[in-house]
Every structure is written in structure tokens, then in C-alpha cells.
Amino acid sequence: MMIELTAREYEIACEVGIRRYRASRKIGAVNRKMSKTDSQYEVETNGMAAEMAFCKLIGVRPDFSDTPQVADCEWMGYQIDVKATKQPNGRLLLETDKRKLCDLYVLMCGERDVWRCGGVAHVNVIRQPENLKVLKEGYKPTYALAQSRLIPIDQLLQLAKGAKCLANSG
């Protein structure tokens, strides 16, 4: 399922991404970008665009704050971190030294204003020794899951729909 942002939504993603980058550097937050080829501008704006596309998909409001947050959004009581990749077959990556963790991690594949959800994984599934990979020489080990190991978003949305029906049937 493809999610498209409107021209205005993408413009907002660019504005918020740049503000977040500046705010993070101002407070000394470590830049954890994985890409060696993309500029920080591309990484920040694509990250925010991915967050907005996921939030649009599940029907929640994105977090537009400038300050770094643990989670990108909350849905059905779960704290969610959205990860972005330009690679259609990209993997869900999670740093090993991340101190504050979310419940769920979502992989969004695409760039700019067109996105596809590659899937979702619970933090306890991701943080298993067999998922530790050295992606490139000189990089530290990173948790990495292929999209084939992620829960398809359609399944998660169906579960959520069922949970809402049960909650309203009382």
C-alpha cells in the first residue's frame, strides 16, 4: 500500500526536519544517520516525511515538535519509532546503544512524498543476538531485520480494527 503526501505535507516535513536537525545539534545530540551518501538535509526531511506518511496511514497526528523525542508517535498504547530507507528492500535498523527504546519499530520505504510500509517489529524481536549485523566495514554491529521478518502493516491494522470492535461491543 502506497502512501502519498500532498505537496503541503511534504513542505511541512522539510520544515520540521530542518528545525529538528538544528535543535538536536544545538543541544549536542549525537547524529546517528546511517547513510554515507545522503546529506543530512535529505536524511532529516525523509525521516520526517516517513513519520508523516506512517501517521497518515494509521490515522494519528504526527509529532511536529523540534525537540528529540523517544517515540515518533503513539498508537493504541504503543510507543512507535519510524525508521526510513530509500531502499525498496531495505532493512529495519536499530542501533545497539540506543538508551531509550520504543515498543514498536516501523520501516517506511521511499523518499520525499511517496512511501510504502515495509513492516513492523516489536523491540524484543529486534533485539536478539541473531539480528546483530556489521553492515559495512568500520561500522559497529547494528540490529537489522529484513522486511520478510517484519509484520505486514495490513495485519497490524486488522488486529487494531478488531480490538476497536471488541472495545465498542461492551
PDB file of C-alpha atoms in Angstrom:
ATOM      1  CA  MET A   1       0.000   0.000   0.000  1.00  0.00           C
ATOM      2  CA  MET A   2       1.491   3.307  -1.121  1.00  0.00           C
ATOM      3  CA  ILE A   3       1.059   6.436   0.969  1.00  0.00           C
ATOM      4  CA  GLU A   4       1.458   9.766  -0.783  1.00  0.00           C
ATOM      5  CA  LEU A   5       1.988  13.058   0.960  1.00  0.00           C
ATOM      6  CA  THR A   6       0.471  16.182  -0.543  1.00  0.00           C
ATOM      7  CA  ALA A   7       2.794  18.960  -1.675  1.00  0.00           C
ATOM      8  CA  ARG A   8       1.949  20.889   1.516  1.00  0.00           C
ATOM      9  CA  GLU A   9       2.543  17.846   3.746  1.00  0.00           C
ATOM     10  CA  TYR A  10       5.963  17.320   2.172  1.00  0.00           C
ATOM     11  CA  GLU A  11       6.775  21.011   2.599  1.00  0.00           C
ATOM     12  CA  ILE A  12       5.915  20.686   6.303  1.00  0.00           C
ATOM     13  CA  ALA A  13       8.120  17.559   6.547  1.00  0.00           C
ATOM     14  CA  CYS A  14      11.035  19.554   5.138  1.00  0.00           C
ATOM     15  CA  GLU A  15      10.475  22.466   7.527  1.00  0.00           C
ATOM     16  CA  VAL A  16      10.164  20.246  10.615  1.00  0.00           C
ATOM     17  CA  GLY A  17      13.110  18.048   9.584  1.00  0.00           C
ATOM     18  CA  ILE A  18      15.434  21.018   9.323  1.00  0.00           C
ATOM     19  CA  ARG A  19      14.191  22.528  12.600  1.00  0.00           C
ATOM     20  CA  ARG A  20      14.758  19.181  14.345  1.00  0.00           C
ATOM     21  CA  TYR A  21      18.256  18.888  12.957  1.00  0.00           C
ATOM     22  CA  ARG A  22      19.172  22.367  14.209  1.00  0.00           C
ATOM     23  CA  ALA A  23      17.582  21.802  17.621  1.00  0.00           C
ATOM     24  CA  SER A  24      19.378  18.458  18.049  1.00  0.00           C
ATOM     25  CA  ARG A  25      22.784  19.881  17.170  1.00  0.00           C
ATOM     26  CA  LYS A  26      22.169  22.858  19.468  1.00  0.00           C
ATOM     27  CA  ILE A  27      21.674  20.576  22.495  1.00  0.00           C
ATOM     28  CA  GLY A  28      24.578  18.322  21.485  1.00  0.00           C
ATOM     29  CA  ALA A  29      22.527  15.269  20.473  1.00  0.00           C
ATOM     30  CA  VAL A  30      24.596  12.696  18.582  1.00  0.00           C
ATOM     31  CA  ASN A  31      23.908  12.489  14.856  1.00  0.00           C
ATOM     32  CA  ARG A  32      23.105   8.800  14.220  1.00  0.00           C
ATOM     33  CA  LYS A  33      22.495   8.875  10.486  1.00  0.00           C
ATOM     34  CA  MET A  34      23.483   5.619   8.801  1.00  0.00           C
ATOM     35  CA  SER A  35      23.702   6.872   5.205  1.00  0.00           C
ATOM     36  CA  LYS A  36      27.114   7.853   3.910  1.00  0.00           C
ATOM     37  CA  THR A  37      25.702   9.102   0.591  1.00  0.00           C
ATOM     38  CA  ASP A  38      22.715  11.216   1.627  1.00  0.00           C
ATOM     39  CA  SER A  39      23.121  14.703   3.009  1.00  0.00           C
ATOM     40  CA  GLN A  40      21.881  15.439   6.499  1.00  0.00           C
ATOM     41  CA  TYR A  41      19.153  17.549   4.876  1.00  0.00           C
ATOM     42  CA  GLU A  42      17.913  14.510   2.916  1.00  0.00           C
ATOM     43  CA  VAL A  43      18.076  12.244   5.952  1.00  0.00           C
ATOM     44  CA  GLU A  44      16.161  14.676   8.176  1.00  0.00           C
ATOM     45  CA  THR A  45      13.472  15.579   5.641  1.00  0.00           C
ATOM     46  CA  ASN A  46      12.982  11.979   4.523  1.00  0.00           C
ATOM     47  CA  GLY A  47      12.764  10.866   8.149  1.00  0.00           C
ATOM     48  CA  MET A  48      10.051  13.387   8.895  1.00  0.00           C
ATOM     49  CA  ALA A  49       8.233  12.576   5.636  1.00  0.00           C
ATOM     50  CA  ALA A  50       8.288   8.871   6.594  1.00  0.00           C
ATOM     51  CA  GLU A  51       6.850   9.701  10.017  1.00  0.00           C
ATOM     52  CA  MET A  52       4.095  11.773   8.441  1.00  0.00           C
ATOM     53  CA  ALA A  53       3.276   9.030   5.908  1.00  0.00           C
ATOM     54  CA  PHE A  54       3.030   6.393   8.654  1.00  0.00           C
ATOM     55  CA  CYS A  55       0.867   8.641  10.812  1.00  0.00           C
ATOM     56  CA  LYS A  56      -1.369   9.310   7.802  1.00  0.00           C
ATOM     57  CA  LEU A  57      -1.646   5.540   7.263  1.00  0.00           C
ATOM     58  CA  ILE A  58      -2.759   4.799  10.840  1.00  0.00           C
ATOM     59  CA  GLY A  59      -4.766   7.991  11.322  1.00  0.00           C
ATOM     60  CA  VAL A  60      -2.820   9.748  14.083  1.00  0.00           C
ATOM     61  CA  ARG A  61      -1.300  13.208  14.253  1.00  0.00           C
ATOM     62  CA  PRO A  62       2.486  13.335  13.769  1.00  0.00           C
ATOM     63  CA  ASP A  63       4.726  14.925  16.388  1.00  0.00           C
ATOM     64  CA  PHE A  64       5.835  18.250  14.930  1.00  0.00           C
ATOM     65  CA  SER A  65       7.970  19.286  17.913  1.00  0.00           C
ATOM     66  CA  ASP A  66      11.576  20.332  17.396  1.00  0.00           C
ATOM     67  CA  THR A  67      12.991  18.609  20.455  1.00  0.00           C
ATOM     68  CA  PRO A  68      14.164  14.991  20.175  1.00  0.00           C
ATOM     69  CA  GLN A  69      11.558  12.518  21.411  1.00  0.00           C
ATOM     70  CA  VAL A  70      11.880   8.826  22.232  1.00  0.00           C
ATOM     71  CA  ALA A  71       8.872   7.960  20.050  1.00  0.00           C
ATOM     72  CA  ASP A  72       7.690   9.421  16.775  1.00  0.00           C
ATOM     73  CA  CYS A  73       4.063   8.665  17.614  1.00  0.00           C
ATOM     74  CA  GLU A  74       1.800   6.707  19.933  1.00  0.00           C
ATOM     75  CA  TRP A  75      -0.890   4.340  18.704  1.00  0.00           C
ATOM     76  CA  MET A  76      -3.152   2.004  20.662  1.00  0.00           C
ATOM     77  CA  GLY A  77      -0.932   2.469  23.723  1.00  0.00           C
ATOM     78  CA  TYR A  78       2.319   1.633  21.917  1.00  0.00           C
ATOM     79  CA  GLN A  79       5.270   3.997  21.554  1.00  0.00           C
ATOM     80  CA  ILE A  80       6.397   3.816  17.910  1.00  0.00           C
ATOM     81  CA  ASP A  81       9.669   4.805  16.256  1.00  0.00           C
ATOM     82  CA  VAL A  82       9.526   5.180  12.458  1.00  0.00           C
ATOM     83  CA  LYS A  83      12.668   4.282  10.503  1.00  0.00           C
ATOM     84  CA  ALA A  84      13.109   5.406   6.886  1.00  0.00           C
ATOM     85  CA  THR A  85      15.037   3.957   3.966  1.00  0.00           C
ATOM     86  CA  LYS A  86      15.248   4.819   0.296  1.00  0.00           C
ATOM     87  CA  GLN A  87      15.994   1.178  -0.487  1.00  0.00           C
ATOM     88  CA  PRO A  88      12.888  -0.766  -1.652  1.00  0.00           C
ATOM     89  CA  ASN A  89      14.283  -3.913   0.001  1.00  0.00           C
ATOM     90  CA  GLY A  90      15.931  -2.068   2.877  1.00  0.00           C
ATOM     91  CA  ARG A  91      16.159  -3.488   6.370  1.00  0.00           C
ATOM     92  CA  LEU A  92      14.812  -2.195   9.656  1.00  0.00           C
ATOM     93  CA  LEU A  93      17.883  -0.968  11.555  1.00  0.00           C
ATOM     94  CA  LEU A  94      18.211  -0.249  15.276  1.00  0.00           C
ATOM     95  CA  GLU A  95      21.369   0.948  16.985  1.00  0.00           C
ATOM     96  CA  THR A  96      22.714  -1.327  19.721  1.00  0.00           C
ATOM     97  CA  ASP A  97      23.499   1.568  22.052  1.00  0.00           C
ATOM     98  CA  LYS A  98      20.096   3.243  21.882  1.00  0.00           C
ATOM     99  CA  ARG A  99      19.294   4.042  25.512  1.00  0.00           C
ATOM    100  CA  LYS A 100      15.569   4.746  25.326  1.00  0.00           C
ATOM    101  CA  LEU A 101      13.554   2.222  23.394  1.00  0.00           C
ATOM    102  CA  CYS A 102      10.080   2.214  21.881  1.00  0.00           C
ATOM    103  CA  ASP A 103       7.649  -0.689  21.876  1.00  0.00           C
ATOM    104  CA  LEU A 104       7.352  -0.944  18.093  1.00  0.00           C
ATOM    105  CA  TYR A 105       9.611  -0.036  15.203  1.00  0.00           C
ATOM    106  CA  VAL A 106       8.196   0.639  11.736  1.00  0.00           C
ATOM    107  CA  LEU A 107      10.126   0.586   8.473  1.00  0.00           C
ATOM    108  CA  MET A 108       8.966   3.049   5.823  1.00  0.00           C
ATOM    109  CA  CYS A 109      10.462   2.660   2.332  1.00  0.00           C
ATOM    110  CA  GLY A 110      10.515   5.543  -0.118  1.00  0.00           C
ATOM    111  CA  GLU A 111      11.549   9.137  -0.325  1.00  0.00           C
ATOM    112  CA  ARG A 112      10.144  12.609  -0.495  1.00  0.00           C
ATOM    113  CA  ASP A 113       6.356  12.296  -0.867  1.00  0.00           C
ATOM    114  CA  VAL A 114       5.819   8.592  -1.769  1.00  0.00           C
ATOM    115  CA  TRP A 115       6.143   5.851   0.865  1.00  0.00           C
ATOM    116  CA  ARG A 116       5.363   2.200   1.489  1.00  0.00           C
ATOM    117  CA  CYS A 117       5.306   0.495   4.879  1.00  0.00           C
ATOM    118  CA  GLY A 118       7.848  -2.347   4.865  1.00  0.00           C
ATOM    119  CA  GLY A 119       6.518  -3.730   8.143  1.00  0.00           C
ATOM    120  CA  VAL A 120       6.578  -3.539  11.914  1.00  0.00           C
ATOM    121  CA  ALA A 121       8.549  -5.315  14.657  1.00  0.00           C
ATOM    122  CA  HIS A 122       8.419  -5.338  18.454  1.00  0.00           C
ATOM    123  CA  VAL A 123      11.595  -4.218  20.196  1.00  0.00           C
ATOM    124  CA  ASN A 124      12.001  -7.648  21.844  1.00  0.00           C
ATOM    125  CA  VAL A 125      12.011  -9.324  18.425  1.00  0.00           C
ATOM    126  CA  ILE A 126      14.568  -6.896  17.030  1.00  0.00           C
ATOM    127  CA  ARG A 127      16.996  -7.003  19.957  1.00  0.00           C
ATOM    128  CA  GLN A 128      18.031 -10.634  19.576  1.00  0.00           C
ATOM    129  CA  PRO A 129      21.674 -11.717  19.117  1.00  0.00           C
ATOM    130  CA  GLU A 130      20.936 -13.354  15.744  1.00  0.00           C
ATOM    131  CA  ASN A 131      19.840  -9.949  14.398  1.00  0.00           C
ATOM    132  CA  LEU A 132      23.199  -8.261  15.068  1.00  0.00           C
ATOM    133  CA  LYS A 133      24.938  -7.430  11.807  1.00  0.00           C
ATOM    134  CA  VAL A 134      28.006  -5.460  10.775  1.00  0.00           C
ATOM    135  CA  LEU A 135      26.574  -3.607   7.777  1.00  0.00           C
ATOM    136  CA  LYS A 136      29.839  -2.218   6.415  1.00  0.00           C
ATOM    137  CA  GLU A 137      33.470  -2.384   7.337  1.00  0.00           C
ATOM    138  CA  GLY A 138      34.193   0.156  10.043  1.00  0.00           C
ATOM    139  CA  TYR A 139      30.614   0.195  11.357  1.00  0.00           C
ATOM    140  CA  LYS A 140      29.692  -1.133  14.760  1.00  0.00           C
ATOM    141  CA  PRO A 141      27.172  -4.015  14.956  1.00  0.00           C
ATOM    142  CA  THR A 142      23.562  -2.945  14.386  1.00  0.00           C
ATOM    143  CA  TYR A 143      20.305  -4.827  14.786  1.00  0.00           C
ATOM    144  CA  ALA A 144      18.971  -5.454  11.274  1.00  0.00           C
ATOM    145  CA  LEU A 145      15.782  -7.203  10.182  1.00  0.00           C
ATOM    146  CA  ALA A 146      14.815  -7.970   6.588  1.00  0.00           C
ATOM    147  CA  GLN A 147      11.311  -6.951   5.546  1.00  0.00           C
ATOM    148  CA  SER A 148      10.381 -10.645   5.256  1.00  0.00           C
ATOM    149  CA  ARG A 149      10.788 -10.865   9.059  1.00  0.00           C
ATOM    150  CA  LEU A 150       8.539  -7.867   9.776  1.00  0.00           C
ATOM    151  CA  ILE A 151       4.809  -7.970  10.475  1.00  0.00           C
ATOM    152  CA  PRO A 152       2.942  -6.583   7.446  1.00  0.00           C
ATOM    153  CA  ILE A 153       1.127  -3.359   8.308  1.00  0.00           C
ATOM    154  CA  ASP A 154      -2.140  -4.779   6.926  1.00  0.00           C
ATOM    155  CA  GLN A 155      -2.098  -7.471   9.627  1.00  0.00           C
ATOM    156  CA  LEU A 156      -1.490  -4.910  12.347  1.00  0.00           C
ATOM    157  CA  LEU A 157      -4.296  -2.678  11.068  1.00  0.00           C
ATOM    158  CA  GLN A 158      -6.702  -5.659  11.005  1.00  0.00           C
ATOM    159  CA  LEU A 159      -5.791  -6.522  14.600  1.00  0.00           C
ATOM    160  CA  ALA A 160      -6.349  -2.908  15.620  1.00  0.00           C
ATOM    161  CA  LYS A 161      -9.707  -2.832  13.856  1.00  0.00           C
ATOM    162  CA  GLY A 162     -10.743  -5.995  15.716  1.00  0.00           C
ATOM    163  CA  ALA A 163      -9.582  -4.537  19.033  1.00  0.00           C
ATOM    164  CA  LYS A 164     -11.669  -1.395  18.439  1.00  0.00           C
ATOM    165  CA  CYS A 165     -14.718  -3.524  17.593  1.00  0.00           C
ATOM    166  CA  LEU A 166     -14.292  -5.551  20.804  1.00  0.00           C
ATOM    167  CA  ALA A 167     -13.864  -2.392  22.880  1.00  0.00           C
ATOM    168  CA  ASN A 168     -17.073  -0.928  21.452  1.00  0.00           C
ATOM    169  CA  SER A 169     -19.172  -4.096  21.835  1.00  0.00           C
ATOM    170  CA  GLY A 170     -19.292  -3.999  25.660  1.00  0.00           C
TER     171      GLY A 170
END
